[in-house]
Coordinates of C-alpha atoms in Angstrom, one line a residue:
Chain A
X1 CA -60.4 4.7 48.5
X2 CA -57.7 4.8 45.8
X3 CA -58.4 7.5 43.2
X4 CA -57.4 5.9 39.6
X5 CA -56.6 9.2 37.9
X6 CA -53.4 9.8 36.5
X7 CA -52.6 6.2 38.1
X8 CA -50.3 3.5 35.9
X9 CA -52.3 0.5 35.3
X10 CA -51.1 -2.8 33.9
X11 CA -54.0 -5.4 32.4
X12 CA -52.3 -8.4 31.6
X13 CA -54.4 -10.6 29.4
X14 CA -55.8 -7.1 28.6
X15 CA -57.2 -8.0 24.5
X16 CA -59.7 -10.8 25.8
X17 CA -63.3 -10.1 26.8
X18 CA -63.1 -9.3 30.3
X19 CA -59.6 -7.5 29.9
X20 CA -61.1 -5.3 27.4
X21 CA -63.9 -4.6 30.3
X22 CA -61.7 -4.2 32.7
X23 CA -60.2 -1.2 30.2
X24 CA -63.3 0.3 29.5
X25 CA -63.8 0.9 33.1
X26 CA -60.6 1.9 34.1
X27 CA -60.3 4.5 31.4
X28 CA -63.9 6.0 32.7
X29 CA -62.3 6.4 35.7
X30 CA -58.8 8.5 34.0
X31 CA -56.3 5.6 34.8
X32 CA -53.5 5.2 32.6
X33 CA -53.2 2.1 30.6
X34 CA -50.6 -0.4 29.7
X35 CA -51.4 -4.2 27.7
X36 CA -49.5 -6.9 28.0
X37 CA -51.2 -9.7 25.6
X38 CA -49.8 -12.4 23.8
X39 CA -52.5 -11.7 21.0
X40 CA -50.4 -10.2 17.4
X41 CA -53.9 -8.5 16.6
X42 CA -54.8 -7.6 20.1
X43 CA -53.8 -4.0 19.7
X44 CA -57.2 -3.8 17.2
X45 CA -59.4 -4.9 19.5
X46 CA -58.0 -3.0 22.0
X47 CA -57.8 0.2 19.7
X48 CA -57.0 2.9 21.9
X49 CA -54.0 5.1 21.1
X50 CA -53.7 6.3 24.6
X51 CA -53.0 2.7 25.4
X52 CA -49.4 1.1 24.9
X53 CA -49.9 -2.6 24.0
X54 CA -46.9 -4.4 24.7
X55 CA -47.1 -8.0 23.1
X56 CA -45.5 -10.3 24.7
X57 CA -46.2 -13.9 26.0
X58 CA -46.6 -14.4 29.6
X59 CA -45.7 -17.8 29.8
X60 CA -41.9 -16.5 28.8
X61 CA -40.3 -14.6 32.0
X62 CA -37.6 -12.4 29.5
X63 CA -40.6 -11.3 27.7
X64 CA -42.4 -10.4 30.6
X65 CA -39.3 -8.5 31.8
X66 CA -39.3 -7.3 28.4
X67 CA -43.0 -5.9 28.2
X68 CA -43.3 -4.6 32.5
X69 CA -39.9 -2.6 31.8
X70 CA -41.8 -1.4 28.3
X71 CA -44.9 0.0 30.7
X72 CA -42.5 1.6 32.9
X73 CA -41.3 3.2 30.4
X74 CA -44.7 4.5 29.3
X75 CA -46.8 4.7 32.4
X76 CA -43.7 5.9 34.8
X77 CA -44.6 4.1 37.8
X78 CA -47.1 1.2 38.0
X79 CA -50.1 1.6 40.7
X80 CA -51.6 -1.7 39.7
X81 CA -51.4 -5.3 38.3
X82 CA -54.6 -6.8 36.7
X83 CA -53.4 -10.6 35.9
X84 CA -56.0 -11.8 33.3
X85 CA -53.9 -13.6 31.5
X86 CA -54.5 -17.1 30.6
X87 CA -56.8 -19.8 29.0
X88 CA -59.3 -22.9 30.0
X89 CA -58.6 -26.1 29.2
X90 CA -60.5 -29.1 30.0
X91 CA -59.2 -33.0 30.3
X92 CA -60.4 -35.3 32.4
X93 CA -57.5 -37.5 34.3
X94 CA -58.6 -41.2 33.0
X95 CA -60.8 -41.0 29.7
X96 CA -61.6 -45.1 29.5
X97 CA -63.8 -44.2 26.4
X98 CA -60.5 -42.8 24.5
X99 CA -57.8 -46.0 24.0
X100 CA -55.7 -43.7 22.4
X101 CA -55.3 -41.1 25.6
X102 CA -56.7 -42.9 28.3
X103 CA -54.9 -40.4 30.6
X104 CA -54.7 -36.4 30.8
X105 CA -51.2 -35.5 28.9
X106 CA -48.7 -34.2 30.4
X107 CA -47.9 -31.7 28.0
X108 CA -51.0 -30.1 28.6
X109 CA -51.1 -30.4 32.1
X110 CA -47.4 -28.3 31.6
X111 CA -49.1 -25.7 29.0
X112 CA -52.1 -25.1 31.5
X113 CA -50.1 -24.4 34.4
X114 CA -47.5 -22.4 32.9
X115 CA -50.3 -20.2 30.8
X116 CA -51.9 -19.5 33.6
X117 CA -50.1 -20.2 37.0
X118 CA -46.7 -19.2 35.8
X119 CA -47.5 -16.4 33.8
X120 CA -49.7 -14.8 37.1
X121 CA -46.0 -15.8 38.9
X122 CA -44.1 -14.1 36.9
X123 CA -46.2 -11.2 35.6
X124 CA -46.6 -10.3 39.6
X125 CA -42.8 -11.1 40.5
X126 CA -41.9 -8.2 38.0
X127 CA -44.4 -5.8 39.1
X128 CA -44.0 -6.2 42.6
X129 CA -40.4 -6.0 42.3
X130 CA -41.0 -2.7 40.7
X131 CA -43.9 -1.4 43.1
X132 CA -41.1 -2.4 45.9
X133 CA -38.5 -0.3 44.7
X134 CA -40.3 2.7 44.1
X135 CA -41.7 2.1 47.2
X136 CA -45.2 2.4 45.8
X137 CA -48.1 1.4 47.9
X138 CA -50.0 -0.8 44.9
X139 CA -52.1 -3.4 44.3
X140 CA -52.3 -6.9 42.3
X141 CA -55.5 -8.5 40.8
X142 CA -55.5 -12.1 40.5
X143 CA -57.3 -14.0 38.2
X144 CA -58.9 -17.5 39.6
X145 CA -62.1 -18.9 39.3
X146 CA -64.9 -21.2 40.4
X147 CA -63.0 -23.9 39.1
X148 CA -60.1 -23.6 42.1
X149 CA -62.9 -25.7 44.3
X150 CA -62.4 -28.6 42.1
X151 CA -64.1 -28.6 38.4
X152 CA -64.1 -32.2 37.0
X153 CA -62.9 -32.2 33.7
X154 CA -60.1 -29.5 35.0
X155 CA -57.6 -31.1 36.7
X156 CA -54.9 -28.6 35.4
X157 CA -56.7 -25.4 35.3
X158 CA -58.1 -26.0 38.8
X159 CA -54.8 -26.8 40.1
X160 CA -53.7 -23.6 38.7
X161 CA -56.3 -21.7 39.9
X162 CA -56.2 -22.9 43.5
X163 CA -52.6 -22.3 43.1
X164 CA -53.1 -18.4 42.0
X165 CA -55.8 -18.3 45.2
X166 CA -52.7 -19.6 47.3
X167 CA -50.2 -16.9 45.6
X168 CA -52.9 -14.2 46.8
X169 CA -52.8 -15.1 50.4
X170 CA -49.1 -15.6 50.5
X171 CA -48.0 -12.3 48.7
X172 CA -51.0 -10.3 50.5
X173 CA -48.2 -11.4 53.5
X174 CA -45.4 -10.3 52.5
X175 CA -46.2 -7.2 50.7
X176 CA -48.5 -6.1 53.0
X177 CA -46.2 -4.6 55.1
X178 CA -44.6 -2.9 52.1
X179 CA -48.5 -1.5 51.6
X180 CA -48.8 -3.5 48.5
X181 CA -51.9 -5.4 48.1
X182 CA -52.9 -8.6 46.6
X183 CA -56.5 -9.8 45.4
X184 CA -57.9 -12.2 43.4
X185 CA -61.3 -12.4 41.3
X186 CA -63.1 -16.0 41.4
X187 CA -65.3 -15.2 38.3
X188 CA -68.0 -17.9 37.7
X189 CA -68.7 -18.9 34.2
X190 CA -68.6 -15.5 32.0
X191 CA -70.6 -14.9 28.9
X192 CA -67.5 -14.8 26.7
X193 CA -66.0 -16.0 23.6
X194 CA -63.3 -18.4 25.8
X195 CA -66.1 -19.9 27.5
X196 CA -68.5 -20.6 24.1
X197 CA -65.0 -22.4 22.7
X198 CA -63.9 -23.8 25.4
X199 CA -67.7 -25.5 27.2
X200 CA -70.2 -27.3 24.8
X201 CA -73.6 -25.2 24.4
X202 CA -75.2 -27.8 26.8
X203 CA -72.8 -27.6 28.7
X204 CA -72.4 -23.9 29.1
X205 CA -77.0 -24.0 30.1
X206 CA -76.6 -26.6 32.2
X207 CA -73.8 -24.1 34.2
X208 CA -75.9 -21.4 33.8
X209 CA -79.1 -23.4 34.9
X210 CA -77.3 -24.5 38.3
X211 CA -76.1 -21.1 39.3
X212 CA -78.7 -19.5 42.0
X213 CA -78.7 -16.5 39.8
X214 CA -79.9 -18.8 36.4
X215 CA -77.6 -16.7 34.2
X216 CA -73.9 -16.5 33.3
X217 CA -72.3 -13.2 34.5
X218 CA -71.0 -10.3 31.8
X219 CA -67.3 -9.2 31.5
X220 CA -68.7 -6.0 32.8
X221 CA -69.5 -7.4 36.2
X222 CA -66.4 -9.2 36.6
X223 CA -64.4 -6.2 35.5
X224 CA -66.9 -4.1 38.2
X225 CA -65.1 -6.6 40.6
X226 CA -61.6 -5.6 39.6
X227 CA -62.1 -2.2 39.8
X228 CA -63.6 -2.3 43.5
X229 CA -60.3 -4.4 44.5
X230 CA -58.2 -1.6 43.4
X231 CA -60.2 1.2 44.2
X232 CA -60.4 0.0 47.9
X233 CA -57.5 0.0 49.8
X234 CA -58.2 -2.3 52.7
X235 CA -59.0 -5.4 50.8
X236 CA -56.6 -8.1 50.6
X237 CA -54.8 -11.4 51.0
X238 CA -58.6 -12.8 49.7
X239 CA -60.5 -14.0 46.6
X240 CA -63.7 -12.6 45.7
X241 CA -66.1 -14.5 44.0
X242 CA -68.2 -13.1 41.3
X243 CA -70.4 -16.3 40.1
X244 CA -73.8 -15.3 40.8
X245 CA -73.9 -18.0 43.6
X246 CA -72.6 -20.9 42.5
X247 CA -69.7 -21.6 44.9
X248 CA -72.2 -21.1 47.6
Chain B
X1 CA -52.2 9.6 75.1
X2 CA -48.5 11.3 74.2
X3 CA -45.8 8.0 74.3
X4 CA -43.5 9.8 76.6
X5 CA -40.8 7.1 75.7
X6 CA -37.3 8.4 73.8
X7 CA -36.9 7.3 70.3
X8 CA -34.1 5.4 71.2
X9 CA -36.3 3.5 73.7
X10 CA -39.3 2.8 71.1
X11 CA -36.8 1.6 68.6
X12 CA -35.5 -0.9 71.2
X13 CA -38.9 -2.0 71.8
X14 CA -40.0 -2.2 68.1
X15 CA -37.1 -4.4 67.0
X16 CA -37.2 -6.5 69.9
X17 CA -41.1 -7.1 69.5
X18 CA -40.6 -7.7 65.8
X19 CA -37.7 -10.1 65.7
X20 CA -39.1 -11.8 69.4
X21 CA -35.9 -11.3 71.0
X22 CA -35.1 -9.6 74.7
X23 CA -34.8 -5.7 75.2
X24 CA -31.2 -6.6 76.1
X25 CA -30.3 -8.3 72.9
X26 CA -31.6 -5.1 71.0
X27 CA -27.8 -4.3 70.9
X28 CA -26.2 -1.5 68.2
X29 CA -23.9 -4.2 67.3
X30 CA -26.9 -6.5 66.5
X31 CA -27.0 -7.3 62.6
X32 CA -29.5 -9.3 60.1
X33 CA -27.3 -12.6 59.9
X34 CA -26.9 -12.8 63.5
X35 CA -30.6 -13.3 64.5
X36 CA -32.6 -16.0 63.2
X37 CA -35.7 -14.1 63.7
X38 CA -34.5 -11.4 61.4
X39 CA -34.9 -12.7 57.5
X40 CA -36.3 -11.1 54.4
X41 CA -40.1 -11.0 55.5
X42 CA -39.5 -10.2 59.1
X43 CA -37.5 -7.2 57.9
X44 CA -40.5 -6.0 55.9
X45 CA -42.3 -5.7 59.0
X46 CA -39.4 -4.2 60.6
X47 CA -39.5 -1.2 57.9
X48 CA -43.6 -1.2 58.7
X49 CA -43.1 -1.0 62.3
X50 CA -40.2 1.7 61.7
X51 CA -42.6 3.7 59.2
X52 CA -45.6 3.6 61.6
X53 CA -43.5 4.5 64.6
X54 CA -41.6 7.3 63.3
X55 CA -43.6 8.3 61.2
X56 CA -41.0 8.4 58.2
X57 CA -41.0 6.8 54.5
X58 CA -38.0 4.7 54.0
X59 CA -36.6 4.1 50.3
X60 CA -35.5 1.0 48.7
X61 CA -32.1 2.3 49.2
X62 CA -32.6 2.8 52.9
X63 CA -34.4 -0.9 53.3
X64 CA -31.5 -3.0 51.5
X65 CA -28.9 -0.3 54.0
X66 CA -30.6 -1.3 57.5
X67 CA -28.8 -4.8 58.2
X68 CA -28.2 -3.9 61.6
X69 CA -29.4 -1.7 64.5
X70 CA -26.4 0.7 64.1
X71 CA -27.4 1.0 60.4
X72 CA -31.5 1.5 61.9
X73 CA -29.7 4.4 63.5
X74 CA -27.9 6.1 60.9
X75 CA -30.9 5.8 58.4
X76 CA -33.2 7.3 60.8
X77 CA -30.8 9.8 61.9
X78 CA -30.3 10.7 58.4
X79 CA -34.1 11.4 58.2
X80 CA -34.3 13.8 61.6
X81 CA -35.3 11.4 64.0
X82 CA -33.7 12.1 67.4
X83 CA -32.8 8.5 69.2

């Protein structure tokens, strides 16, 4: 078990709705916090002095440089990574019912990967370069999602997803001998403001209808995830899925 | 059970398993670029195997220093490990 007291933590992504769980529970447990968010108001709705909120933009690797050197300089030494960052887009490949885009853009196939891919890259590249270092025996939390098995209507943000679940296994690899570990979180859809603006109402019952559990989960049980992949120190290399049974 | 082996020996054998080459390659005069085998990731398990084995914690200093068995030598024997 890894004892989060005292301990440096870094939640990238940290002013959404499950970073802000993912706060709340680390806090409870005396870590000490760092926010990277690209979100001008985020420090609001994060609104915890003990907390240095570091905007920056993920997608932009000099102000991810920019913001980890910024919670080094606050936190000391970083114990963990929790890569929330990113957002959902949907776009089917071929629309035949829309003359004017008939196929998915490519400029938003570029935006989705880099937002969420990318950023994860880069975010982790920083930190584990730091965690390296100082020789400290850390951990990364990964954001993917159900989607990584192949959501229609997501070519990009699956793609990215699977690509964040491949990242996982690969680092897991290679820092694992450094004693730096790597996990991801598959959540399944998340009662959350991203998911109201990003699904249709219909859209977002007929997800919740189809998972075994009939329900969307809460930021609170995704964030429970996070916390058990930093708190326990063999887990690694591996995505675990927190979707109530829909990947199943 | 005690390993009765000399450091010296246990290095040998730890470098050799790690970088799949013969105990007689496992040479003082052996360095990174002259050994396939030995690249960025297989010297991450190197400092594993070294950490585990004699029971030291190497710094990032000592990692980016140990680019040959000689150097393996001095950075252990720098930490009080009798080879």
């Amino acid at each position: 078990m890894i004892e989060l007291a005292g301990k440096g933590v870094v939640v990238a992504g940290g002013a959404g709705s499950i970073g802000r769980s993912v706060i709340g529970m680390l806090r409870e447990r005396g870590a000490r916090l760092a926010v990277i968010d690209k979100d001008p108001d985020g420090a609001h709705r994060v609104d915890d002095a003990e907390i240095a909120y570091l905007q920056a933009d993920a997608a932009d690797d000099g102000a991810v440089a920019g913001a980890v050197g910024g919670a080094v300089a606050r936190l000391g030494k970083i114990h963990a990574l929790v890569n929330c960052t990113g957002v959902i887009h949907s776009e089917p490949l071929v629309s035949l019912m829309n003359p004017a885009r008939r196929r998915h853009a490519v400029e938003s196939w570029d935006a989705v990967i880099r937002s969420n891919l990318t950023a994860t890259f880069m975010l982790a590249a920083h930190v584990a370069e730091h965690m390296a270092t100082n020789r400290i025996k850390g951990v990364i939390v990964n954001f993917s999602s159900v989607a990584a098995a192949g959501n229609p209507g997501q070519t990009a943000y699956a793609a990215a997803k699977a690509g964040i679940e491949a990242m996982t296994a690969v680092w897991a690899r290679e820092l694992g001998p450094l004693g730096i570990r790597v996990v991801a979180i598959a959540p399944g859809f998340v009662d959350t403001p991203s998911t109201h603006a990003a699904l249709s109402d219909a859209l977002i019952k007929e997800w919740g209808q189809r998972t075994p559990l009939r329900r969307l989960a809460t930021a609170d049980e995704i964030a429970h995830g996070v916390v058990f992949a930093i708190e326990n120190s063999f887990v690694t290399g591996r995505t675990i899925h927190i979707d109530g049974g829909l990947s199943v | 059970m005690e390993d009765q082996r000399s450091g010296h020996e246990r290095l040998v054998l730890l470098v050799s398993q790690t970088l799949r080459l013969p105990l007689d390659a496992i040479v003082d005069t052996l360095q990174m670029q002259d050994a396939d085998t030995w690249d960025s990731l297989t010297h991450m398990e190197l400092v594993a195997a070294i950490e585990d084995t004699f029971v030291v914690e190497l710094s990032a200093d000592d990692i980016v220093t140990m680019t040959s068995v000689s150097h393996i030598r001095s950075v252990l024997a720098a930490r009080g490990v009798e080879l």
